[in-house]
Amino acid sequence: MKRFIIAILACLPALGFAAGGNNPHVVHADIDLHDQASLQRGARAFMANCMGCHSTQYQRYERVADDLGFTLDEMNALIHTDTKVGELMVSAMPQEQAAKWFGAPPPDLTLVARVRGSDWLYSYLTAFYVDQSRPFGVNNLVFPAVGMPHVLEGLQGRPVLQEDGSIVATGGSLTDEEYRQFALDMTNFLTYSAEPVKLKRQAMGKWVLGFLFIFLILSYLLKREYWRDVH
Ligand code: HEC
């Protein structure tokens, strides 16, 4: 009985520990998959700023709308191409040419939060810095020699690496704090995207454990009943 309970408890911690890597510039991303407003902001930001180059091709617009609480009309308004809500979220960027332009094709980002980890992703979005030796004039602390231009410079500002290793950005339309929130929302959305069933699975897990617990009590009572007259 005791061992059984211990076994159940041992299964409890969520299995979703994603690897952050050993890069000292990777910082913790304090995201919350239950924060629907943040997820919605992240989805909007992703579709407006990233889908020009990146897809999340294992994900449908309609599913995102359902999961994150957008109406289909709202979702339609967010789609920048003439794609329909029932379709997969595929960027119009021609991959082969993109590989020539950027040195590497923009990878699909559906699973990036699981492959790289949410912390890495958030850190990546906040780790671009000016480096004139690079083709697009920027480099990245967590992804050295990255091929991606700093497409968020208009929001963040011009990020200059300081001697102490921090990055100070000036001239963007967002404050430092707002930009960090923006990066968190984006990370939150891509973390959801990497495992859309996570929310449902966690909710269902409680019911399953509840059922097992009740079943345990019933079995125990039944066992007592059967063995009552056996001595
Ligand atoms: C102008 C095209 C372009 C846009 C817009 C763009 N990216 Fe990229 N991105 C790239 C390219 C090209 C790479 C590949 C870089 C490399 O491998 O060196 C890349 C790589 C990445 C990676 C690394 C993936 C990996 O695991 O290697 C992430 C994460 C990423 N982009 C996120 C974003 C996000 C989030 C946005 C929206 C804010 C965005 N990108 C917008 C071109 C773009």
PDB file of N, CA and C and ligand atoms in Angstrom, residues 45-46 48-54 93 98-99 101-109 112 115-116 120-121 124-125 128 134 136 143-149 151-152 179 182 186-187 190, ligand 1:
ATOM      1  N   ALA A  45       2.119  38.228 -32.283  1.00  0.00           N
ATOM      2  CA  ALA A  45       3.482  38.698 -32.560  1.00  0.00           C
ATOM      3  C   ALA A  45       4.189  37.749 -33.502  1.00  0.00           C
ATOM      4  N   PHE A  46       3.975  36.449 -33.307  1.00  0.00           N
ATOM      5  CA  PHE A  46       4.625  35.477 -34.170  1.00  0.00           C
ATOM      6  C   PHE A  46       4.145  35.636 -35.609  1.00  0.00           C
ATOM      7  N   ALA A  48       2.861  38.212 -37.019  1.00  0.00           N
ATOM      8  CA  ALA A  48       3.220  39.500 -37.611  1.00  0.00           C
ATOM      9  C   ALA A  48       4.721  39.621 -37.886  1.00  0.00           C
ATOM     10  N   ASN A  49       5.562  39.008 -37.059  1.00  0.00           N
ATOM     11  CA  ASN A  49       7.003  39.255 -37.159  1.00  0.00           C
ATOM     12  C   ASN A  49       7.846  38.090 -37.666  1.00  0.00           C
ATOM     13  N   CYS A  50       7.340  36.893 -37.583  1.00  0.00           N
ATOM     14  CA  CYS A  50       8.192  35.736 -37.854  1.00  0.00           C
ATOM     15  C   CYS A  50       7.754  34.928 -39.068  1.00  0.00           C
ATOM     16  N   MET A  51       6.448  34.945 -39.351  1.00  0.00           N
ATOM     17  CA  MET A  51       5.954  34.040 -40.388  1.00  0.00           C
ATOM     18  C   MET A  51       6.348  34.451 -41.795  1.00  0.00           C
ATOM     19  N   GLY A  52       6.926  35.650 -41.934  1.00  0.00           N
ATOM     20  CA  GLY A  52       7.475  36.014 -43.228  1.00  0.00           C
ATOM     21  C   GLY A  52       8.547  35.011 -43.642  1.00  0.00           C
ATOM     22  N   CYS A  53       9.252  34.464 -42.652  1.00  0.00           N
ATOM     23  CA  CYS A  53      10.329  33.518 -42.942  1.00  0.00           C
ATOM     24  C   CYS A  53      10.084  32.116 -42.377  1.00  0.00           C
ATOM     25  N   HIS A  54       9.501  32.051 -41.172  1.00  0.00           N
ATOM     26  CA  HIS A  54       9.367  30.752 -40.488  1.00  0.00           C
ATOM     27  C   HIS A  54       7.950  30.206 -40.579  1.00  0.00           C
ATOM     28  N   MET A  93       7.743  31.914 -47.540  1.00  0.00           N
ATOM     29  CA  MET A  93       9.158  32.067 -47.903  1.00  0.00           C
ATOM     30  C   MET A  93       9.677  30.842 -48.673  1.00  0.00           C
ATOM     31  N   ALA A  98      15.819  31.237 -49.552  1.00  0.00           N
ATOM     32  CA  ALA A  98      16.113  31.734 -48.213  1.00  0.00           C
ATOM     33  C   ALA A  98      17.465  31.217 -47.751  1.00  0.00           C
ATOM     34  N   ALA A  99      17.761  29.964 -48.072  1.00  0.00           N
ATOM     35  CA  ALA A  99      19.040  29.391 -47.671  1.00  0.00           C
ATOM     36  C   ALA A  99      20.187  30.167 -48.299  1.00  0.00           C
ATOM     37  N   TRP A 101      19.999  33.403 -49.281  1.00  0.00           N
ATOM     38  CA  TRP A 101      20.039  34.764 -48.728  1.00  0.00           C
ATOM     39  C   TRP A 101      20.658  34.805 -47.339  1.00  0.00           C
ATOM     40  N   PHE A 102      20.282  33.836 -46.498  1.00  0.00           N
ATOM     41  CA  PHE A 102      20.675  33.921 -45.079  1.00  0.00           C
ATOM     42  C   PHE A 102      21.806  32.972 -44.706  1.00  0.00           C
ATOM     43  N   GLY A 103      22.232  32.132 -45.663  1.00  0.00           N
ATOM     44  CA  GLY A 103      23.281  31.165 -45.334  1.00  0.00           C
ATOM     45  C   GLY A 103      22.699  29.888 -44.762  1.00  0.00           C
ATOM     46  N   ALA A 104      21.448  29.937 -44.280  1.00  0.00           N
ATOM     47  CA  ALA A 104      20.758  28.753 -43.761  1.00  0.00           C
ATOM     48  C   ALA A 104      19.275  29.016 -43.933  1.00  0.00           C
ATOM     49  N   PRO A 105      18.476  27.987 -44.232  1.00  0.00           N
ATOM     50  CA  PRO A 105      17.040  28.235 -44.361  1.00  0.00           C
ATOM     51  C   PRO A 105      16.438  28.502 -42.986  1.00  0.00           C
ATOM     52  N   PRO A 106      15.426  29.364 -42.897  1.00  0.00           N
ATOM     53  CA  PRO A 106      14.770  29.581 -41.596  1.00  0.00           C
ATOM     54  C   PRO A 106      14.058  28.289 -41.185  1.00  0.00           C
ATOM     55  N   PRO A 107      14.475  27.632 -40.105  1.00  0.00           N
ATOM     56  CA  PRO A 107      13.887  26.326 -39.775  1.00  0.00           C
ATOM     57  C   PRO A 107      12.436  26.444 -39.319  1.00  0.00           C
ATOM     58  N   ASP A 108      11.714  25.337 -39.434  1.00  0.00           N
ATOM     59  CA  ASP A 108      10.355  25.295 -38.909  1.00  0.00           C
ATOM     60  C   ASP A 108      10.415  25.455 -37.390  1.00  0.00           C
ATOM     61  N   LEU A 109       9.497  26.240 -36.837  1.00  0.00           N
ATOM     62  CA  LEU A 109       9.598  26.527 -35.401  1.00  0.00           C
ATOM     63  C   LEU A 109       8.535  25.820 -34.546  1.00  0.00           C
ATOM     64  N   VAL A 112      10.525  24.014 -31.872  1.00  0.00           N
ATOM     65  CA  VAL A 112      11.800  24.575 -31.422  1.00  0.00           C
ATOM     66  C   VAL A 112      11.876  24.698 -29.899  1.00  0.00           C
ATOM     67  N   VAL A 115      12.929  21.311 -28.689  1.00  0.00           N
ATOM     68  CA  VAL A 115      14.276  20.922 -29.095  1.00  0.00           C
ATOM     69  C   VAL A 115      15.322  21.751 -28.352  1.00  0.00           C
ATOM     70  N   ARG A 116      15.119  23.060 -28.347  1.00  0.00           N
ATOM     71  CA  ARG A 116      16.103  23.964 -27.746  1.00  0.00           C
ATOM     72  C   ARG A 116      15.793  24.281 -26.288  1.00  0.00           C
ATOM     73  N   TRP A 120      16.177  28.707 -23.598  1.00  0.00           N
ATOM     74  CA  TRP A 120      17.073  29.035 -24.712  1.00  0.00           C
ATOM     75  C   TRP A 120      16.382  30.001 -25.677  1.00  0.00           C
ATOM     76  N   LEU A 121      15.133  29.698 -25.986  1.00  0.00           N
ATOM     77  CA  LEU A 121      14.386  30.482 -26.965  1.00  0.00           C
ATOM     78  C   LEU A 121      14.236  31.939 -26.505  1.00  0.00           C
ATOM     79  N   TYR A 124      17.570  33.610 -26.641  1.00  0.00           N
ATOM     80  CA  TYR A 124      17.935  33.895 -28.033  1.00  0.00           C
ATOM     81  C   TYR A 124      17.305  35.212 -28.499  1.00  0.00           C
ATOM     82  N   LEU A 125      16.029  35.382 -28.170  1.00  0.00           N
ATOM     83  CA  LEU A 125      15.321  36.581 -28.640  1.00  0.00           C
ATOM     84  C   LEU A 125      15.821  37.852 -27.968  1.00  0.00           C
ATOM     85  N   PHE A 128      20.486  39.234 -29.248  1.00  0.00           N
ATOM     86  CA  PHE A 128      21.083  39.807 -30.456  1.00  0.00           C
ATOM     87  C   PHE A 128      21.909  41.034 -30.067  1.00  0.00           C
ATOM     88  N   ARG A 134      29.456  40.606 -39.095  1.00  0.00           N
ATOM     89  CA  ARG A 134      28.466  39.654 -39.601  1.00  0.00           C
ATOM     90  C   ARG A 134      27.712  40.245 -40.797  1.00  0.00           C
ATOM     91  N   PHE A 136      24.618  40.565 -41.631  1.00  0.00           N
ATOM     92  CA  PHE A 136      23.481  41.446 -41.340  1.00  0.00           C
ATOM     93  C   PHE A 136      23.802  42.432 -40.213  1.00  0.00           C
ATOM     94  N   PHE A 143      23.512  32.034 -29.925  1.00  0.00           N
ATOM     95  CA  PHE A 143      23.613  31.376 -31.232  1.00  0.00           C
ATOM     96  C   PHE A 143      24.675  32.116 -32.035  1.00  0.00           C
ATOM     97  N   PRO A 144      25.975  31.871 -31.721  1.00  0.00           N
ATOM     98  CA  PRO A 144      27.052  32.590 -32.390  1.00  0.00           C
ATOM     99  C   PRO A 144      26.995  32.409 -33.899  1.00  0.00           C
ATOM    100  N   ALA A 145      27.275  33.482 -34.638  1.00  0.00           N
ATOM    101  CA  ALA A 145      27.281  33.482 -36.105  1.00  0.00           C
ATOM    102  C   ALA A 145      25.922  33.097 -36.682  1.00  0.00           C
ATOM    103  N   VAL A 146      24.866  33.531 -36.030  1.00  0.00           N
ATOM    104  CA  VAL A 146      23.512  33.212 -36.492  1.00  0.00           C
ATOM    105  C   VAL A 146      23.235  33.837 -37.859  1.00  0.00           C
ATOM    106  N   GLY A 147      22.449  33.140 -38.696  1.00  0.00           N
ATOM    107  CA  GLY A 147      22.119  33.650 -40.024  1.00  0.00           C
ATOM    108  C   GLY A 147      20.923  34.570 -40.028  1.00  0.00           C
ATOM    109  N   MET A 148      20.171  34.567 -38.930  1.00  0.00           N
ATOM    110  CA  MET A 148      18.926  35.364 -38.900  1.00  0.00           C
ATOM    111  C   MET A 148      19.226  36.831 -38.613  1.00  0.00           C
ATOM    112  N   PRO A 149      18.648  37.738 -39.432  1.00  0.00           N
ATOM    113  CA  PRO A 149      18.808  39.159 -39.111  1.00  0.00           C
ATOM    114  C   PRO A 149      18.039  39.492 -37.825  1.00  0.00           C
ATOM    115  N   VAL A 151      15.308  40.860 -36.687  1.00  0.00           N
ATOM    116  CA  VAL A 151      14.073  41.429 -37.249  1.00  0.00           C
ATOM    117  C   VAL A 151      13.292  42.252 -36.221  1.00  0.00           C
ATOM    118  N   LEU A 152      13.661  42.151 -34.954  1.00  0.00           N
ATOM    119  CA  LEU A 152      12.912  42.875 -33.924  1.00  0.00           C
ATOM    120  C   LEU A 152      13.623  44.158 -33.498  1.00  0.00           C
ATOM    121  N   TYR A 179      10.029  44.965 -24.065  1.00  0.00           N
ATOM    122  CA  TYR A 179      10.621  44.041 -25.024  1.00  0.00           C
ATOM    123  C   TYR A 179      10.792  42.654 -24.403  1.00  0.00           C
ATOM    124  N   PHE A 182       7.543  41.017 -24.428  1.00  0.00           N
ATOM    125  CA  PHE A 182       7.274  40.608 -25.805  1.00  0.00           C
ATOM    126  C   PHE A 182       7.961  39.262 -26.094  1.00  0.00           C
ATOM    127  N   MET A 186       6.209  35.583 -26.840  1.00  0.00           N
ATOM    128  CA  MET A 186       6.578  34.808 -28.035  1.00  0.00           C
ATOM    129  C   MET A 186       7.032  33.401 -27.625  1.00  0.00           C
ATOM    130  N   THR A 187       7.848  33.352 -26.573  1.00  0.00           N
ATOM    131  CA  THR A 187       8.340  32.069 -26.064  1.00  0.00           C
ATOM    132  C   THR A 187       7.180  31.225 -25.534  1.00  0.00           C
ATOM    133  N   LEU A 190       5.345  29.759 -28.506  1.00  0.00           N
ATOM    134  CA  LEU A 190       6.072  28.670 -29.180  1.00  0.00           C
ATOM    135  C   LEU A 190       6.198  27.447 -28.271  1.00  0.00           C
TER     136      LEU A 190
HETATM  137  C1  HEC B   1      14.062  37.526 -42.508  1.00  0.00           C
HETATM  138  C2  HEC B   1      13.768  36.156 -42.221  1.00  0.00           C
HETATM  139  C3  HEC B   1      13.516  35.800 -40.760  1.00  0.00           C
HETATM  140  C4  HEC B   1      12.567  36.307 -39.918  1.00  0.00           C
HETATM  141  C5  HEC B   1      11.509  37.369 -40.214  1.00  0.00           C
HETATM  142  C6  HEC B   1      12.707  35.603 -38.668  1.00  0.00           C
HETATM  143  N1  HEC B   1      13.715  34.676 -38.746  1.00  0.00           N
HETATM  144 FE1  HEC B   1      14.274  33.358 -37.318  1.00  0.00          FE
HETATM  145  N2  HEC B   1      15.698  32.605 -38.550  1.00  0.00           N
HETATM  146  C7  HEC B   1      15.935  33.011 -39.837  1.00  0.00           C
HETATM  147  C8  HEC B   1      17.034  32.230 -40.374  1.00  0.00           C
HETATM  148  C9  HEC B   1      17.600  32.376 -41.779  1.00  0.00           C
HETATM  149  C10 HEC B   1      17.425  31.332 -39.370  1.00  0.00           C
HETATM  150  C11 HEC B   1      18.540  30.270 -39.462  1.00  0.00           C
HETATM  151  C12 HEC B   1      19.774  30.838 -38.815  1.00  0.00           C
HETATM  152  C13 HEC B   1      20.944  29.910 -38.825  1.00  0.00           C
HETATM  153  O1  HEC B   1      20.770  28.682 -38.822  1.00  0.00           O
HETATM  154  O2  HEC B   1      22.068  30.442 -38.816  1.00  0.00           O
HETATM  155  C14 HEC B   1      16.573  31.601 -38.225  1.00  0.00           C
HETATM  156  C15 HEC B   1      16.674  30.931 -37.020  1.00  0.00           C
HETATM  157  C16 HEC B   1      15.803  31.102 -35.968  1.00  0.00           C
HETATM  158  C17 HEC B   1      15.851  30.336 -34.742  1.00  0.00           C
HETATM  159  C18 HEC B   1      16.840  29.247 -34.394  1.00  0.00           C
HETATM  160  C19 HEC B   1      16.200  27.936 -34.663  1.00  0.00           C
HETATM  161  C20 HEC B   1      17.143  26.793 -34.462  1.00  0.00           C
HETATM  162  O3  HEC B   1      16.816  25.922 -33.660  1.00  0.00           O
HETATM  163  O4  HEC B   1      18.201  26.776 -35.107  1.00  0.00           O
HETATM  164  C21 HEC B   1      14.816  30.780 -33.962  1.00  0.00           C
HETATM  165  C22 HEC B   1      14.422  30.283 -32.581  1.00  0.00           C
HETATM  166  C23 HEC B   1      14.142  31.823 -34.677  1.00  0.00           C
HETATM  167  N3  HEC B   1      14.769  31.992 -35.897  1.00  0.00           N
HETATM  168  C24 HEC B   1      13.063  32.514 -34.204  1.00  0.00           C
HETATM  169  C25 HEC B   1      12.451  33.559 -34.872  1.00  0.00           C
HETATM  170  C26 HEC B   1      11.356  34.314 -34.333  1.00  0.00           C
HETATM  171  C27 HEC B   1      10.700  34.076 -32.978  1.00  0.00           C
HETATM  172  C28 HEC B   1      11.042  35.252 -35.260  1.00  0.00           C
HETATM  173  C29 HEC B   1       9.995  36.340 -35.127  1.00  0.00           C
HETATM  174  C30 HEC B   1      10.294  37.338 -34.148  1.00  0.00           C
HETATM  175  C31 HEC B   1      11.943  35.081 -36.401  1.00  0.00           C
HETATM  176  N4  HEC B   1      12.781  34.035 -36.121  1.00  0.00           N
HETATM  177  C32 HEC B   1      11.914  35.828 -37.547  1.00  0.00           C
HETATM  178  C33 HEC B   1      15.256  33.992 -40.531  1.00  0.00           C
HETATM  179  C34 HEC B   1      14.226  34.753 -40.018  1.00  0.00           C
END
